[in-house]
Short mmCIF file of C-alpha atoms and ligand atoms in Angstrom, two decimals:
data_model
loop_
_atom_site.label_atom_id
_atom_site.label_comp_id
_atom_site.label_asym_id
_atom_site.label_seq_id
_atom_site.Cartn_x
_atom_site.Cartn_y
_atom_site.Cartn_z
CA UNK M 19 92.96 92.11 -84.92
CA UNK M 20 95.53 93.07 -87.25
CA UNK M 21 98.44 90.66 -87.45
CA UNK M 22 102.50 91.23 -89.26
CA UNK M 23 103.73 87.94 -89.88
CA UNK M 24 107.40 87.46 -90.91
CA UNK M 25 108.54 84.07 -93.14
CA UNK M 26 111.96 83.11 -93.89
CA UNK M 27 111.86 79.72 -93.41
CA UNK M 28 113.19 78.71 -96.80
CA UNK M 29 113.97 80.28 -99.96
CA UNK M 30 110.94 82.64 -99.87
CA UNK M 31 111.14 86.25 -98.03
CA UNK M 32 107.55 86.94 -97.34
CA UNK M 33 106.01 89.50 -95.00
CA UNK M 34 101.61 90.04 -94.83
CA UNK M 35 99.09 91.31 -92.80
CA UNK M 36 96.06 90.39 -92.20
CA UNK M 37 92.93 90.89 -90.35
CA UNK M 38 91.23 88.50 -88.60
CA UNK M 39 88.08 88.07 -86.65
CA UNK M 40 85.64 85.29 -84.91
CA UNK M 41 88.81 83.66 -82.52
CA UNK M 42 89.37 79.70 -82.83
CA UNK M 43 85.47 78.90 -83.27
CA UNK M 44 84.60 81.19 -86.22
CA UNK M 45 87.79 82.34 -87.63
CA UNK M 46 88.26 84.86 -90.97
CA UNK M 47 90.75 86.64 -92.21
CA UNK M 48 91.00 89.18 -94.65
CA UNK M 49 94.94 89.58 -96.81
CA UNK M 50 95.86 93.15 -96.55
CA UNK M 51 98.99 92.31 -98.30
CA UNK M 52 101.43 89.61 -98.79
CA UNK M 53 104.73 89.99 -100.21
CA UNK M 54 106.52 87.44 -101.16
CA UNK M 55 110.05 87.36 -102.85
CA UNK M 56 111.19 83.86 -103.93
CA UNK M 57 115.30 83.00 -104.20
CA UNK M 58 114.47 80.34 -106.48
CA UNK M 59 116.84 81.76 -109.20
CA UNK M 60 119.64 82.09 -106.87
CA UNK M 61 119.37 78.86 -105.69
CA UNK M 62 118.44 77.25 -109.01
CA UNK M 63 122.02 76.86 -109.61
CA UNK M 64 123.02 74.90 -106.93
CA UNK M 65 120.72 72.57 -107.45
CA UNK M 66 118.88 72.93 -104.20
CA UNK M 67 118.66 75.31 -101.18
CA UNK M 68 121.95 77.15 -99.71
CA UNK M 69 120.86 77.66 -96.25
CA UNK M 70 123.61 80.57 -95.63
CA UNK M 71 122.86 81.57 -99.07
CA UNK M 72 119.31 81.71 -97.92
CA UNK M 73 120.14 83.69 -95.06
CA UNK M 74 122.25 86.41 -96.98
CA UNK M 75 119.62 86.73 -99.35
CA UNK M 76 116.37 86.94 -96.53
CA UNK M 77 118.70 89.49 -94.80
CA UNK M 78 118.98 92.16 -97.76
CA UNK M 79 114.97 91.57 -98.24
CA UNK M 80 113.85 92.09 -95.63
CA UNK M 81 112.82 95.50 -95.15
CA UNK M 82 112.20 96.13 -98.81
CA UNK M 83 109.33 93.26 -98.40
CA UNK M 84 108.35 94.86 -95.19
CA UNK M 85 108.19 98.22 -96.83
CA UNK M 86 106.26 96.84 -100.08
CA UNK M 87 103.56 94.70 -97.58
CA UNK M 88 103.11 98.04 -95.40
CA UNK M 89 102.40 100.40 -98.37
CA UNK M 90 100.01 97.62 -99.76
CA UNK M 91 97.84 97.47 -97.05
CA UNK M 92 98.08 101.25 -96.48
CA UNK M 93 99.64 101.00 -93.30
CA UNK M 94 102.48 103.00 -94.65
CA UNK M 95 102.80 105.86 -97.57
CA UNK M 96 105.55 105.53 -99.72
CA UNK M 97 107.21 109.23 -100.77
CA UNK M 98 109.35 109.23 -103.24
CA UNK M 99 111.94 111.23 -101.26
CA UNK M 100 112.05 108.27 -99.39
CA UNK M 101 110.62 108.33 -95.50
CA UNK M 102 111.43 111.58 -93.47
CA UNK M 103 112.24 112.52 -90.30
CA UNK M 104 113.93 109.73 -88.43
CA UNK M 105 113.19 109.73 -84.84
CA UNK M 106 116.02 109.72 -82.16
CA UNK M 107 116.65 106.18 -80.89
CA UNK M 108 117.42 106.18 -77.65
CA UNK M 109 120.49 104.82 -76.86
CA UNK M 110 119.22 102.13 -74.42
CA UNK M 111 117.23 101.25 -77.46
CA UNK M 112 119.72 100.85 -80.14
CA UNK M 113 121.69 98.88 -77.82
CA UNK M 114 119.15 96.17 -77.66
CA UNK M 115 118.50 96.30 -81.47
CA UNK M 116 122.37 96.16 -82.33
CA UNK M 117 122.25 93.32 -79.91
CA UNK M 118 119.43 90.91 -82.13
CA UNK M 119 120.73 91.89 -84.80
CA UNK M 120 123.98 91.73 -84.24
CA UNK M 121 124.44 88.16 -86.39
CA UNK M 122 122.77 90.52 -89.67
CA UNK M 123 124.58 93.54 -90.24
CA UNK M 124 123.08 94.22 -92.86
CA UNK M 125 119.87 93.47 -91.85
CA UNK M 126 120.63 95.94 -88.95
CA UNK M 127 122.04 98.64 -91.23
CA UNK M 128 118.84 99.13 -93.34
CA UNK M 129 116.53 98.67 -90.07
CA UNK M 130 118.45 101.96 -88.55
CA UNK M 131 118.00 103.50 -91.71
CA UNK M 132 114.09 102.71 -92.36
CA UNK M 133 112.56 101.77 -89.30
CA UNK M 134 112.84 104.79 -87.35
CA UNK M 135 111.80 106.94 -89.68
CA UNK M 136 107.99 105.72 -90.53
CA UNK M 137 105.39 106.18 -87.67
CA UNK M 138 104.58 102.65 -85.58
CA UNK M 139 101.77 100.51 -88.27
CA UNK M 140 98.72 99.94 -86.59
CA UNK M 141 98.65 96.15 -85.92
CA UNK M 142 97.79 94.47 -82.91
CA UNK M 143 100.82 91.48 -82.96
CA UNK M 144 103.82 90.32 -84.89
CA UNK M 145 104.05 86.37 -86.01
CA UNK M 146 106.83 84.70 -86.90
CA UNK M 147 107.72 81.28 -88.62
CA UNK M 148 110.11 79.53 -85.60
CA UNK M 149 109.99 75.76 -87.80
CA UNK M 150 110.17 73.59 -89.20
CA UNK M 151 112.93 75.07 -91.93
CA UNK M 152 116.53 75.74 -92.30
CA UNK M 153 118.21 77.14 -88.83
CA UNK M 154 119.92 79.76 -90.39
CA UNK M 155 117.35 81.48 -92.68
CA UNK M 156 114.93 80.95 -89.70
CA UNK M 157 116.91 82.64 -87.27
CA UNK M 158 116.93 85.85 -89.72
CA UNK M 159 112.77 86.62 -89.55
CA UNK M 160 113.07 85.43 -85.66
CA UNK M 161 115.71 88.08 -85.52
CA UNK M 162 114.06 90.64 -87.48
CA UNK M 163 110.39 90.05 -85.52
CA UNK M 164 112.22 90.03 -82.29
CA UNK M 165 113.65 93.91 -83.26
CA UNK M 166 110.35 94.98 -84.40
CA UNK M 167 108.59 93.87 -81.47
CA UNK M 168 111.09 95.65 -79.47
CA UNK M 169 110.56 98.71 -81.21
CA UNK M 170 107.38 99.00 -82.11
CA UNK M 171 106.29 97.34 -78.85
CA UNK M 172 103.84 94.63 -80.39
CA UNK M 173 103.51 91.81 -78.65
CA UNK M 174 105.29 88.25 -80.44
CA UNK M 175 103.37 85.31 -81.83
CA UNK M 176 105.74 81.80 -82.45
CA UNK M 177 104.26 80.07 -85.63
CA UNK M 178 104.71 76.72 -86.59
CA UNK M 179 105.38 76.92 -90.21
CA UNK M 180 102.93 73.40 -90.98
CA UNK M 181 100.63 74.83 -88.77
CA UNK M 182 100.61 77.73 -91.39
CA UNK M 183 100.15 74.83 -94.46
CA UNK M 184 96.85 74.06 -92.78
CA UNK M 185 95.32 77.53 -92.20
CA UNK M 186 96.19 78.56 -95.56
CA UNK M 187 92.61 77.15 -96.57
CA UNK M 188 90.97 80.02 -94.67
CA UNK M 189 92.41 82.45 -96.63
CA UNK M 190 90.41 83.69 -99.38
CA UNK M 191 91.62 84.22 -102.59
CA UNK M 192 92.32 87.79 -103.87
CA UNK M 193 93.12 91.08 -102.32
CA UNK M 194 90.74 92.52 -100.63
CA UNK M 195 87.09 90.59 -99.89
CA UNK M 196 85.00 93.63 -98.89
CA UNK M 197 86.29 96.08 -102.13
CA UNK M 198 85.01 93.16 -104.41
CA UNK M 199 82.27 91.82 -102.96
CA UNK M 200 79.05 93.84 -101.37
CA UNK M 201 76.23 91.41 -100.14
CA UNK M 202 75.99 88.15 -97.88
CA UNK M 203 74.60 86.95 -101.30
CA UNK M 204 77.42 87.24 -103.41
CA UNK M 205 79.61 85.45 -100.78
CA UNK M 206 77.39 82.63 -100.82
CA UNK M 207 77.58 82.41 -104.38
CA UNK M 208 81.15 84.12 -104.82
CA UNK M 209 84.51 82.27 -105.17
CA UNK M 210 85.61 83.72 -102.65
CA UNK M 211 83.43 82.54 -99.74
CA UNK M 212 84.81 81.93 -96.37
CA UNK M 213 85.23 78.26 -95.72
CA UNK M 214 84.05 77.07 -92.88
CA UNK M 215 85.94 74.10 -91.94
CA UNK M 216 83.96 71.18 -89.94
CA UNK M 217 85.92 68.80 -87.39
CA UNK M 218 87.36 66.44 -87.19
CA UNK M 219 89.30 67.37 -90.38
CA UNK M 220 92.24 65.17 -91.80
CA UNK M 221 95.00 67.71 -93.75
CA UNK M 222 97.46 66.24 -96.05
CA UNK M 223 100.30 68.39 -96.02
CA UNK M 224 103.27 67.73 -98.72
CA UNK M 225 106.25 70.48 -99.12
CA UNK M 226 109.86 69.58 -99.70
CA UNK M 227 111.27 68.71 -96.67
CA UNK M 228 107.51 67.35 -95.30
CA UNK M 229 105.11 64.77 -96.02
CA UNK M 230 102.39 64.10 -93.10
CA UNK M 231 99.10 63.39 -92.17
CA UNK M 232 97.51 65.28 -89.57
CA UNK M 233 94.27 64.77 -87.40
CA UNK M 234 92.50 68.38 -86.54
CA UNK M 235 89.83 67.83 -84.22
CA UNK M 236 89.55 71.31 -83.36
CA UNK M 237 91.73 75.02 -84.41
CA UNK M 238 95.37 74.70 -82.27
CA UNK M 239 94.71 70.64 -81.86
CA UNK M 240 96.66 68.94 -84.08
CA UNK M 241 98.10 65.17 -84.11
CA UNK M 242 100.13 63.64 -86.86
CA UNK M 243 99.45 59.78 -87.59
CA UNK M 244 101.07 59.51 -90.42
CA UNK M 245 104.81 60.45 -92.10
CA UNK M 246 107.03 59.56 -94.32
CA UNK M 247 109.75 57.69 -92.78
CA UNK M 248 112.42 58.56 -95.81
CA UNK M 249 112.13 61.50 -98.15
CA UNK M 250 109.55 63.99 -98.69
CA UNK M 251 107.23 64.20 -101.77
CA UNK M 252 108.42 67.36 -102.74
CA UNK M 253 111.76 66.09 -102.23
CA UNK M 254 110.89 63.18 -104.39
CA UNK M 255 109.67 65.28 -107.03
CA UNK M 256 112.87 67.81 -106.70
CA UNK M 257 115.29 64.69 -106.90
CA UNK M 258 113.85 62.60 -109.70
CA UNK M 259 113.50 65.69 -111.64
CA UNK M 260 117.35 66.36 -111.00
CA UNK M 261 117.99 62.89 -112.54
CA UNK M 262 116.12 64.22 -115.12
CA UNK M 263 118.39 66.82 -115.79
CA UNK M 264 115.68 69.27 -115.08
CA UNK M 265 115.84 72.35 -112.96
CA UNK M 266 115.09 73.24 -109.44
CA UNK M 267 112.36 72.87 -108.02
CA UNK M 268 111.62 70.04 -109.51
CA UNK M 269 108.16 69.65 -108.65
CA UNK M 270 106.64 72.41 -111.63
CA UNK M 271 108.90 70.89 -113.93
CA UNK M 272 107.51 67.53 -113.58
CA UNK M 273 103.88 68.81 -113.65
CA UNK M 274 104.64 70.34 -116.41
CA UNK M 275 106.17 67.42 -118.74
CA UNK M 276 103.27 65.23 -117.43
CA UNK M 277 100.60 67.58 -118.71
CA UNK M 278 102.27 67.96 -122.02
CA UNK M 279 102.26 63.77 -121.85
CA UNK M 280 98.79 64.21 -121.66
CA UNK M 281 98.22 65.98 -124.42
CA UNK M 282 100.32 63.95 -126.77
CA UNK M 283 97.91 62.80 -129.56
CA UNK M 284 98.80 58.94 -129.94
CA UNK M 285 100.07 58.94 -133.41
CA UNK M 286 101.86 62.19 -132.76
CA UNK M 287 105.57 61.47 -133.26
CA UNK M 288 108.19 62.89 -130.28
CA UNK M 289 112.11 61.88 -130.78
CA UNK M 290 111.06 59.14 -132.82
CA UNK M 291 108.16 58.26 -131.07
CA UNK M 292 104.25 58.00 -130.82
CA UNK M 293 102.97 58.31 -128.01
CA UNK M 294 101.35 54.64 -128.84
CA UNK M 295 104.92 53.61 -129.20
CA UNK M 296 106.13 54.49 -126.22
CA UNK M 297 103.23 52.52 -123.87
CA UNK M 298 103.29 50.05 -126.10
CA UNK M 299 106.34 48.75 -127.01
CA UNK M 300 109.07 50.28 -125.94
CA UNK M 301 108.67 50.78 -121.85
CA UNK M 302 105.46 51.10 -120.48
CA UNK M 303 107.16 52.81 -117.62
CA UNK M 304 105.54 51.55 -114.19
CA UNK M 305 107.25 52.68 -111.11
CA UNK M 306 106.28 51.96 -107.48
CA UNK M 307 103.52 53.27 -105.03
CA UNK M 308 105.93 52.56 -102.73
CA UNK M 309 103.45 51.68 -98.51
CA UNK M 310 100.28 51.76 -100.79
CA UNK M 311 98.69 49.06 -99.14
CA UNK M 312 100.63 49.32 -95.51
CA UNK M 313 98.52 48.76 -92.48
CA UNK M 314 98.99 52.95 -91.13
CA UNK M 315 99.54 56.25 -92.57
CA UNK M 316 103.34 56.47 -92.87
CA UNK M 317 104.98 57.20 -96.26
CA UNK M 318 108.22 56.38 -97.94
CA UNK M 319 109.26 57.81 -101.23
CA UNK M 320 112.67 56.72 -101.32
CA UNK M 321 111.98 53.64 -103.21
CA UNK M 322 110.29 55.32 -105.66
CA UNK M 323 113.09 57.43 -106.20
CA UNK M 324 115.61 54.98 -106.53
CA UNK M 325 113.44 53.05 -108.61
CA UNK M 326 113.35 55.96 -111.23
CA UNK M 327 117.04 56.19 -110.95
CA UNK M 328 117.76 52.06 -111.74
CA UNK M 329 115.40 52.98 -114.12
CA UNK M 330 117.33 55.57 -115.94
CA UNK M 331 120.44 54.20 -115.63
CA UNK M 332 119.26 51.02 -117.45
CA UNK M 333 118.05 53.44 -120.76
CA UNK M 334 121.17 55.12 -120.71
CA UNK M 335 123.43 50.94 -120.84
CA UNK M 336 120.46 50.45 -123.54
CA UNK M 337 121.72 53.66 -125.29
CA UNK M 338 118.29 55.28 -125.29
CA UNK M 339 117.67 58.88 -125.31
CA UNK M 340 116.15 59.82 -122.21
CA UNK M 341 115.09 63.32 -123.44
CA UNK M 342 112.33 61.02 -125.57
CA UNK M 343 110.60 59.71 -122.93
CA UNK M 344 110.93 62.46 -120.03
CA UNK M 345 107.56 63.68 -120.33
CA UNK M 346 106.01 60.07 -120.00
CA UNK M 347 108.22 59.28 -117.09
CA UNK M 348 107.39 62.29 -115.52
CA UNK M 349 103.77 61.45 -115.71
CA UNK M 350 104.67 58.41 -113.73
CA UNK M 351 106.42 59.89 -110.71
CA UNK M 352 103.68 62.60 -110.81
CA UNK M 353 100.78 59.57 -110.76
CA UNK M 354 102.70 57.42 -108.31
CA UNK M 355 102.95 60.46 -105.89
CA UNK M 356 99.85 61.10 -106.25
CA UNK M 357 98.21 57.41 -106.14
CA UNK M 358 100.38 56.89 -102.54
CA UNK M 359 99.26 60.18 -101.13
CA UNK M 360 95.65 59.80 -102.01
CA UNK M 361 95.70 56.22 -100.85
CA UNK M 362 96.96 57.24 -97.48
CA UNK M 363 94.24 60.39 -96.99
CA UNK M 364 91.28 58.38 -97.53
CA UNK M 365 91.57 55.69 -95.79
CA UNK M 366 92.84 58.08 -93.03
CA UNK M 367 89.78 60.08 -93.37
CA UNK M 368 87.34 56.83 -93.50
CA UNK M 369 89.41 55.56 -90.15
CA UNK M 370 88.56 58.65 -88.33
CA UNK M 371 85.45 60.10 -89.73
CA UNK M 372 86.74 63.38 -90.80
CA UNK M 373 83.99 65.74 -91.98
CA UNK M 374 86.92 67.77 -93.95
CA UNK M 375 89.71 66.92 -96.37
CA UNK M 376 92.63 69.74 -96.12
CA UNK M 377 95.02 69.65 -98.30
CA UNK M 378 98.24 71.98 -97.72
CA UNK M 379 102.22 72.64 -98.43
CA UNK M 380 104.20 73.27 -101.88
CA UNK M 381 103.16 70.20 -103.27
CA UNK M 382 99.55 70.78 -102.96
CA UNK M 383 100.32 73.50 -105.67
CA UNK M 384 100.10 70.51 -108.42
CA UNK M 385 97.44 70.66 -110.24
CA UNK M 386 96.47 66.92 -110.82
CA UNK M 387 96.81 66.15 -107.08
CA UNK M 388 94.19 68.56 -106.68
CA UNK M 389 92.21 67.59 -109.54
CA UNK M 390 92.18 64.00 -108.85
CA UNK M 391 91.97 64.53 -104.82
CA UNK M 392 88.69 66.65 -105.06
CA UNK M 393 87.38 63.82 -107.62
CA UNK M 394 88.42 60.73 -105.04
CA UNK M 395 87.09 62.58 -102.16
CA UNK M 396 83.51 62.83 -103.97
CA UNK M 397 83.66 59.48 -105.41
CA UNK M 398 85.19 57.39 -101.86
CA UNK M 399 83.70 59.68 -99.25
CA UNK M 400 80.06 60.56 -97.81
CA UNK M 401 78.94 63.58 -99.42
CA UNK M 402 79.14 65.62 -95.30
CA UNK M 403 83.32 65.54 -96.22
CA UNK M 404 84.46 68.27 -97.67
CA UNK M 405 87.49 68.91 -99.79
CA UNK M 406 89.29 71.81 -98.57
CA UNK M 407 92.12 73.41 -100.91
CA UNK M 408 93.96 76.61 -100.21
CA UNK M 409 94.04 79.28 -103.16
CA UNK M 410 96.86 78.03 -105.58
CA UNK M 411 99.21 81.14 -104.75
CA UNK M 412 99.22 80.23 -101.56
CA UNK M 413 99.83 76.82 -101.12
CA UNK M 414 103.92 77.73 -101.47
CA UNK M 415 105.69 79.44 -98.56
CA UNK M 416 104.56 82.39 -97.82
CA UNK M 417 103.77 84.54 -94.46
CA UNK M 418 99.52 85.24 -95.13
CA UNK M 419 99.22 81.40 -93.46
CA UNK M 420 101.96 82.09 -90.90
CA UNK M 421 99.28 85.50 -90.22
CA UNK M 422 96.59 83.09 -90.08
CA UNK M 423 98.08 80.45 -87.97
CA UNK M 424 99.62 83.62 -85.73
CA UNK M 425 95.68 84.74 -85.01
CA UNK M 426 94.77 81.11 -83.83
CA UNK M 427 97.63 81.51 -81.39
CA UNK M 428 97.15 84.51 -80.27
CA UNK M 429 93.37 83.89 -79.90
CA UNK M 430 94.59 81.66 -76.91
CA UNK M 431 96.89 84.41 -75.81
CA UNK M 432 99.77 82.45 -76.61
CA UNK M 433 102.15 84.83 -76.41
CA UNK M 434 106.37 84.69 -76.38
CA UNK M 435 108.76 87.51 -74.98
CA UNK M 436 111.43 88.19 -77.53
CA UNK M 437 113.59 87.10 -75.26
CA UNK M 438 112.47 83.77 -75.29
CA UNK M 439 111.68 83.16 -78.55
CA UNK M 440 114.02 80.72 -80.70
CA UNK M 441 113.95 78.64 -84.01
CA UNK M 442 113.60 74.62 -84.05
CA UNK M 443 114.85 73.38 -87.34
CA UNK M 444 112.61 70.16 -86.63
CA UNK M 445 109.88 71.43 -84.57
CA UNK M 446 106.76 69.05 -85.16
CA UNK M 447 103.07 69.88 -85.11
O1 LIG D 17 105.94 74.40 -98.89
P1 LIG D 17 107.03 74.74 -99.83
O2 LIG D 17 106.91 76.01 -100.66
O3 LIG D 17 108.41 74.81 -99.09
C1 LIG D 17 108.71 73.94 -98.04
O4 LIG D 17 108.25 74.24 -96.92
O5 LIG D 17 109.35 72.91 -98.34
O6 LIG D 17 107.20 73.47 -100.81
C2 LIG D 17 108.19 73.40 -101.80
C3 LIG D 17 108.04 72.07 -102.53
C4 LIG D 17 109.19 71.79 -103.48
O7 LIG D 17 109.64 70.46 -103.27
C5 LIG D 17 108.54 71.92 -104.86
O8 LIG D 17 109.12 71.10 -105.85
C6 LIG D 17 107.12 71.50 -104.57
O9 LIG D 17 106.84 72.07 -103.31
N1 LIG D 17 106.18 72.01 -105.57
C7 LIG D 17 105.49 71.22 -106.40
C8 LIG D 17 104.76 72.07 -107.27
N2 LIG D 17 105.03 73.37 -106.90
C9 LIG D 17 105.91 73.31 -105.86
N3 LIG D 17 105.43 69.87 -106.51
C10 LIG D 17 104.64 69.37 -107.46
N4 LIG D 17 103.94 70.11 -108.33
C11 LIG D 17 103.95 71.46 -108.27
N5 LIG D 17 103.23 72.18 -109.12
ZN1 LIG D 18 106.45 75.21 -96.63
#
């Protein structure tokens, strides 16, 4: 089955397809394409996400990205000319289309001007992100799949966009598995084998406006029991880094001042100071693990960020120069994310017995909480649970998981007219 999916939950305009086989007991996929434009530039500026700027910008991408992820996995051949021939719409038709799209006009304008004029892709369903996300850049891809399911007459799959965290772990890394790799051998041995993931599984998923822990005890069963009850990780990581006077998103910035921490020689001097100096004598920075030792699964990283920010503002009354010590106060936030969230996922996966360890969302793109989560799982865990990562590229927003995710759903025909399809801003698991 050959699956469209459509995200725009955020600041990333992403549209894939994929091929799946083996339903919910044996599923694989195989990434025809997935394009993915971030905003992050746009939005850098702000500070943080616009939502309606989010929307403007998801509604002139659209059909480029659509274009770009059709000629990628040859479902569409670009001619310089541009496309030819655009079919007569009839008028019953166009009526329907101005009427979804009627909130995008300019959506709408280049999806008169494109759509009709390539031949209907051979794929089997369209899936779209409905939430979690921002309402109004949400509504634009719900929009857009809702006119191309109309048009193309493809049936519509509704995709939880968490859901799409988790099965980002089935997809493989890299383009195209069969063009690369020839014998059952070399996928045993290969980076890219298939995983196979064994239940029940706990998944960890951290993004910026998410931080949960979810039991899987089989494909399309999911139950959270745990969450934060404040702020997000990612959210903690975009925030303290904005105290840091460093840019959005936060979360690369701070990985990347806690690495070059790490590589500090001790006597190596930085604004004045070895790195010797600064754990030494002058702060030896220790922030919170704020619920480390709480009786459940729930998180809270609000503490933590207000503890960084007390923190800051007492450098500043001691006239200190911040810019010294950011990279060793980034490795802190960094570690004390990281201590809380593998904390939480072990003893969640000891409670329950999971077999697998999933780890998903934009967060799970840092790589120390993936180095030091594989490590604790080995070290805490029977050697029958398995740490499950997604490939790096794809642990940020983009629409190859909501593909993935789709094919579970639709593998229990769990269809929606477009009529009935809407967004939920806070839909849950
Ligand atoms: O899943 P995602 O792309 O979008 C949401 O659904 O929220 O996650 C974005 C979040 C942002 O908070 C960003 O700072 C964080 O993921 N993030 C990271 C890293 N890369 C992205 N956090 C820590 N380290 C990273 N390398
Ligand atoms: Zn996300």
């Amino acid at each position: 089955m050959k699956t469209l999916a459509i995200e725009t939950s955020c600041d990333e305009t992403s549209v894939a397809i994929v091929e799946a086989k083996g339903g919910l007991t044996n599923p694989s996929f195989e990434t025809l394409s997935n394009a993915v434009l971030s905003q992050i530039k746009i939005h850098a500026h702000w500070g943080g996400v616009v939502p309606m700027m989010a929307k403007r910008e998801h509604q002139k991408n659209l059909i480029p990205i659509l274009r770009k992820s059709l000629v990628k996995a040859e479902l569409f051949k670009n001619s310089k000319s541009g496309a030819q021939n655009p079919k007569q719409i009839p008028n019953d038709k166009l009526k329907i289309i101005n009427k979804i799209l009627e909130r995008e006009p300019k959506l709408l304008e280049q999806f008169l001007k494109f759509i009709p004029t390539i031949q209907t892709p051979k794929i089997d369903a369209i899936a779209v992100t409905v939430g979690p996300g921002l309402e109004p850049a949400l509504w634009v891809g719900v929009n857009f799949a809702k006119a191309l399911a109309v048009f193309w007459k493809k049936p519509i799959v509704a995709v939880n966009h968490m859901e799409g965290h988790i099965t980002a772990v089935l997809l493989k890394n890299g383009k195209n598995l069969k063009s690369k790799i020839r014998s059952t051998k070399q996928i045993q041995n290969s980076k890219f084998k298939i995983p196979i993931i064994q239940f029940p599984a706990i998944a960890l998923l951290v993004s910026g406006g998410h931080t949960e822990l979810a039991l899987i005890k089989k494909w399309g069963d999911y139950k959270i029991i745990g969450r934060t009850r404040d702020d997000a990780a990612g959210e903690c990581f975009d925030k303290t880094a904005r105290m840091l006077e460093l840019p959005y998103p936060g979360g690369p910035q701070i990985a990347k001042h806690a690495e070059n921490f790490k590589k500090y020689p001790l006597t190596f001097r930085m604004g004045g100071w070895t790195r010797r100096e600064m754990e030494k004598e002058a702060f030896n920075i220790k922030l919170p693990r704020p619920m480390i030792h709480s009786n459940d699964f729930d998180f809270s990283f609000s503490g933590l960020k207000t503890a960084v920010l007390y923190m800051l503002r007492d450098m500043k009354e001691r006239h200190i120069n911040i810019n010294d010590f950011t990279p060793m106060i980034c490795h802190e936030i960094q570690q004390a994310i990281i201590d809380v969230l593998l904390a939480k996922t072990i003893k969640a996966a000891k409670e329950f017995g999971a077999k697998s360890i999933i780890l998903g969302g934009g967060v799970a793109a840092n790589k120390e909480l993936r180095e030091q989560m594989k490590k604790t799982v080995a070290r805490e865990l029977a050697k029958t649970t398995v740490f499950h990562l997604p490939p790096a590229k794809l642990t940020t927003d983009n629409a190859a998981m909501i593909a993935a995710a789709g094919y579970l759903r639709a593998s229990k025909k769990n269809f929606t007219k477009p009529e009935n399809l809407i967004v939920q801003g806070n839909l849950g698991l």
